[in-house]
Amino acid sequence: MHELGIVFHIIRQVDEVAQENKVNAVRKVTLEIGEVSGVIPHYLEECWKWACLNKSKYMKDCQLEIISLKATSFCQDCQKLYDTATNGKTCPFCGGSNTYLVSGNEVSIRNIEVV
Ligand SMILES: [Zn+2]
């Protein structure tokens, strides 16, 4: 599962930070998930608890908070930003397809709360 791989990746990063900073345990991790990142927050939450218990040294009882980030694209023809979730690759202003994704594809750690 795609989400499980992401959880393992996050746990590795958080454990590293915890070790470097000599903390006892991590209480909560806040993640930013882009709307079009392909990650389903529900699946992420499902494997979170199990992965923390089995794969982490510092996150045995760690909460997960997910912040969803809106996806935005830019149209090179009319130089405007638009909402990707509702319009996809087609610019709603000029109908052009000369567009690219600006944000909404990220999966990143925003905050780590320690005990
Ligand atoms: Zn346009």
PDB file of C-alpha atoms and ligand atoms in Angstrom:
ATOM      1  CA  MET A   1       0.000   0.000   0.000  1.00  0.00           C
ATOM      2  CA  HIS A   2       1.201   3.445  -1.007  1.00  0.00           C
ATOM      3  CA  GLU A   3       0.123   5.039   2.280  1.00  0.00           C
ATOM      4  CA  LEU A   4       2.042   2.538   4.405  1.00  0.00           C
ATOM      5  CA  GLY A   5       5.259   3.415   2.587  1.00  0.00           C
ATOM      6  CA  ILE A   6       4.638   7.086   3.294  1.00  0.00           C
ATOM      7  CA  VAL A   7       3.983   6.376   6.978  1.00  0.00           C
ATOM      8  CA  PHE A   8       7.281   4.434   7.237  1.00  0.00           C
ATOM      9  CA  HIS A   9       9.087   7.312   5.570  1.00  0.00           C
ATOM     10  CA  ILE A  10       7.583   9.834   7.996  1.00  0.00           C
ATOM     11  CA  ILE A  11       8.366   7.653  11.018  1.00  0.00           C
ATOM     12  CA  ARG A  12      12.000   7.395   9.945  1.00  0.00           C
ATOM     13  CA  GLN A  13      12.248  11.171   9.654  1.00  0.00           C
ATOM     14  CA  VAL A  14      10.518  11.819  12.992  1.00  0.00           C
ATOM     15  CA  ASP A  15      12.635   9.214  14.811  1.00  0.00           C
ATOM     16  CA  GLU A  16      15.774  10.850  13.450  1.00  0.00           C
ATOM     17  CA  VAL A  17      14.670  14.267  14.666  1.00  0.00           C
ATOM     18  CA  ALA A  18      13.741  12.809  18.070  1.00  0.00           C
ATOM     19  CA  GLN A  19      17.118  11.134  18.408  1.00  0.00           C
ATOM     20  CA  GLU A  20      19.042  14.240  17.375  1.00  0.00           C
ATOM     21  CA  ASN A  21      17.160  16.339  19.906  1.00  0.00           C
ATOM     22  CA  LYS A  22      17.336  13.706  22.653  1.00  0.00           C
ATOM     23  CA  VAL A  23      13.600  13.689  23.363  1.00  0.00           C
ATOM     24  CA  ASN A  24      11.899  10.849  25.261  1.00  0.00           C
ATOM     25  CA  ALA A  25       8.851  10.484  23.077  1.00  0.00           C
ATOM     26  CA  VAL A  26       6.893  12.175  20.327  1.00  0.00           C
ATOM     27  CA  ARG A  27       3.318  13.006  21.286  1.00  0.00           C
ATOM     28  CA  LYS A  28       1.916  14.329  18.037  1.00  0.00           C
ATOM     29  CA  VAL A  29       2.872  14.772  14.400  1.00  0.00           C
ATOM     30  CA  THR A  30       1.137  17.214  12.080  1.00  0.00           C
ATOM     31  CA  LEU A  31       1.293  16.463   8.370  1.00  0.00           C
ATOM     32  CA  GLU A  32       0.420  18.577   5.381  1.00  0.00           C
ATOM     33  CA  ILE A  33      -1.182  16.574   2.604  1.00  0.00           C
ATOM     34  CA  GLY A  34      -1.796  18.122  -0.778  1.00  0.00           C
ATOM     35  CA  GLU A  35      -5.224  17.645  -2.319  1.00  0.00           C
ATOM     36  CA  VAL A  36      -3.812  15.955  -5.434  1.00  0.00           C
ATOM     37  CA  SER A  37      -0.896  14.133  -3.793  1.00  0.00           C
ATOM     38  CA  GLY A  38      -2.747  10.843  -4.287  1.00  0.00           C
ATOM     39  CA  VAL A  39      -2.581  10.140  -0.552  1.00  0.00           C
ATOM     40  CA  ILE A  40      -5.864   9.242   1.105  1.00  0.00           C
ATOM     41  CA  PRO A  41      -5.821  10.625   4.682  1.00  0.00           C
ATOM     42  CA  HIS A  42      -8.178   7.894   5.868  1.00  0.00           C
ATOM     43  CA  TYR A  43      -5.742   5.135   4.807  1.00  0.00           C
ATOM     44  CA  LEU A  44      -2.866   7.033   6.342  1.00  0.00           C
ATOM     45  CA  GLU A  45      -4.690   7.143   9.675  1.00  0.00           C
ATOM     46  CA  GLU A  46      -5.501   3.440   9.438  1.00  0.00           C
ATOM     47  CA  CYS A  47      -1.893   2.313   9.249  1.00  0.00           C
ATOM     48  CA  TRP A  48      -0.519   5.064  11.499  1.00  0.00           C
ATOM     49  CA  LYS A  49      -1.147   3.419  14.890  1.00  0.00           C
ATOM     50  CA  TRP A  50       0.170   0.040  13.824  1.00  0.00           C
ATOM     51  CA  ALA A  51       3.276   1.494  12.209  1.00  0.00           C
ATOM     52  CA  CYS A  52       4.042   3.694  15.230  1.00  0.00           C
ATOM     53  CA  LEU A  53       3.781   0.734  17.584  1.00  0.00           C
ATOM     54  CA  ASN A  54       5.848  -1.625  15.468  1.00  0.00           C
ATOM     55  CA  LYS A  55       8.309   0.516  13.553  1.00  0.00           C
ATOM     56  CA  SER A  56       9.100   3.475  15.738  1.00  0.00           C
ATOM     57  CA  LYS A  57      11.248   3.971  18.802  1.00  0.00           C
ATOM     58  CA  TYR A  58       9.866   7.336  19.858  1.00  0.00           C
ATOM     59  CA  MET A  59       6.277   7.280  18.586  1.00  0.00           C
ATOM     60  CA  LYS A  60       4.613   4.460  20.531  1.00  0.00           C
ATOM     61  CA  ASP A  61       1.675   6.642  21.506  1.00  0.00           C
ATOM     62  CA  CYS A  62       1.810   9.304  18.855  1.00  0.00           C
ATOM     63  CA  GLN A  63      -1.215  11.151  17.521  1.00  0.00           C
ATOM     64  CA  LEU A  64      -1.576  12.095  13.883  1.00  0.00           C
ATOM     65  CA  GLU A  65      -3.049  15.347  12.665  1.00  0.00           C
ATOM     66  CA  ILE A  66      -3.592  15.941   8.966  1.00  0.00           C
ATOM     67  CA  ILE A  67      -3.889  19.338   7.339  1.00  0.00           C
ATOM     68  CA  SER A  68      -5.246  19.231   3.822  1.00  0.00           C
ATOM     69  CA  LEU A  69      -3.681  21.693   1.370  1.00  0.00           C
ATOM     70  CA  LYS A  70      -5.629  23.010  -1.589  1.00  0.00           C
ATOM     71  CA  ALA A  71      -4.265  22.287  -5.039  1.00  0.00           C
ATOM     72  CA  THR A  72      -3.533  25.257  -7.286  1.00  0.00           C
ATOM     73  CA  SER A  73      -2.475  25.338 -10.935  1.00  0.00           C
ATOM     74  CA  PHE A  74      -1.079  28.129 -13.092  1.00  0.00           C
ATOM     75  CA  CYS A  75      -2.078  28.873 -16.663  1.00  0.00           C
ATOM     76  CA  GLN A  76       0.813  30.004 -18.856  1.00  0.00           C
ATOM     77  CA  ASP A  77      -1.514  31.343 -21.548  1.00  0.00           C
ATOM     78  CA  CYS A  78      -3.457  33.836 -19.437  1.00  0.00           C
ATOM     79  CA  GLN A  79      -1.091  33.965 -16.434  1.00  0.00           C
ATOM     80  CA  LYS A  80      -3.744  33.113 -13.876  1.00  0.00           C
ATOM     81  CA  LEU A  81      -3.930  30.767 -10.906  1.00  0.00           C
ATOM     82  CA  TYR A  82      -6.910  28.456 -10.562  1.00  0.00           C
ATOM     83  CA  ASP A  83      -8.282  25.624  -8.417  1.00  0.00           C
ATOM     84  CA  THR A  84      -6.946  22.262  -9.617  1.00  0.00           C
ATOM     85  CA  ALA A  85      -9.463  20.026  -7.844  1.00  0.00           C
ATOM     86  CA  THR A  86     -12.427  21.402  -9.800  1.00  0.00           C
ATOM     87  CA  ASN A  87     -10.719  22.170 -13.128  1.00  0.00           C
ATOM     88  CA  GLY A  88      -7.913  19.651 -13.548  1.00  0.00           C
ATOM     89  CA  LYS A  89      -5.462  20.490 -16.350  1.00  0.00           C
ATOM     90  CA  THR A  90      -7.848  22.833 -18.183  1.00  0.00           C
ATOM     91  CA  CYS A  91      -7.759  26.543 -17.369  1.00  0.00           C
ATOM     92  CA  PRO A  92     -11.265  27.784 -16.391  1.00  0.00           C
ATOM     93  CA  PHE A  93     -10.472  31.310 -17.645  1.00  0.00           C
ATOM     94  CA  CYS A  94      -9.289  30.690 -21.211  1.00  0.00           C
ATOM     95  CA  GLY A  95      -9.906  26.948 -21.696  1.00  0.00           C
ATOM     96  CA  GLY A  96      -6.234  26.374 -22.433  1.00  0.00           C
ATOM     97  CA  SER A  97      -4.247  23.354 -21.360  1.00  0.00           C
ATOM     98  CA  ASN A  98      -0.868  25.037 -21.120  1.00  0.00           C
ATOM     99  CA  THR A  99      -0.961  24.690 -17.343  1.00  0.00           C
ATOM    100  CA  TYR A 100       1.101  23.284 -14.515  1.00  0.00           C
ATOM    101  CA  LEU A 101       0.584  22.361 -10.879  1.00  0.00           C
ATOM    102  CA  VAL A 102       1.901  24.958  -8.401  1.00  0.00           C
ATOM    103  CA  SER A 103       0.946  23.308  -5.135  1.00  0.00           C
ATOM    104  CA  GLY A 104      -1.140  20.435  -3.824  1.00  0.00           C
ATOM    105  CA  ASN A 105       1.233  17.558  -4.471  1.00  0.00           C
ATOM    106  CA  GLU A 106       3.095  17.677  -1.184  1.00  0.00           C
ATOM    107  CA  VAL A 107       3.275  15.322   1.756  1.00  0.00           C
ATOM    108  CA  SER A 108       5.330  16.996   4.458  1.00  0.00           C
ATOM    109  CA  ILE A 109       5.813  17.226   8.186  1.00  0.00           C
ATOM    110  CA  ARG A 110       4.647  20.574   9.496  1.00  0.00           C
ATOM    111  CA  ASN A 111       5.064  20.053  13.216  1.00  0.00           C
ATOM    112  CA  ILE A 112       6.394  17.557  15.766  1.00  0.00           C
ATOM    113  CA  GLU A 113       5.206  17.759  19.349  1.00  0.00           C
ATOM    114  CA  VAL A 114       7.374  16.082  21.980  1.00  0.00           C
ATOM    115  CA  VAL A 115       6.700  14.933  25.521  1.00  0.00           C
TER     116      VAL A 115
HETATM  117 ZN    ZN B   1      -5.791  30.378 -18.994  1.00  0.00          ZN
END
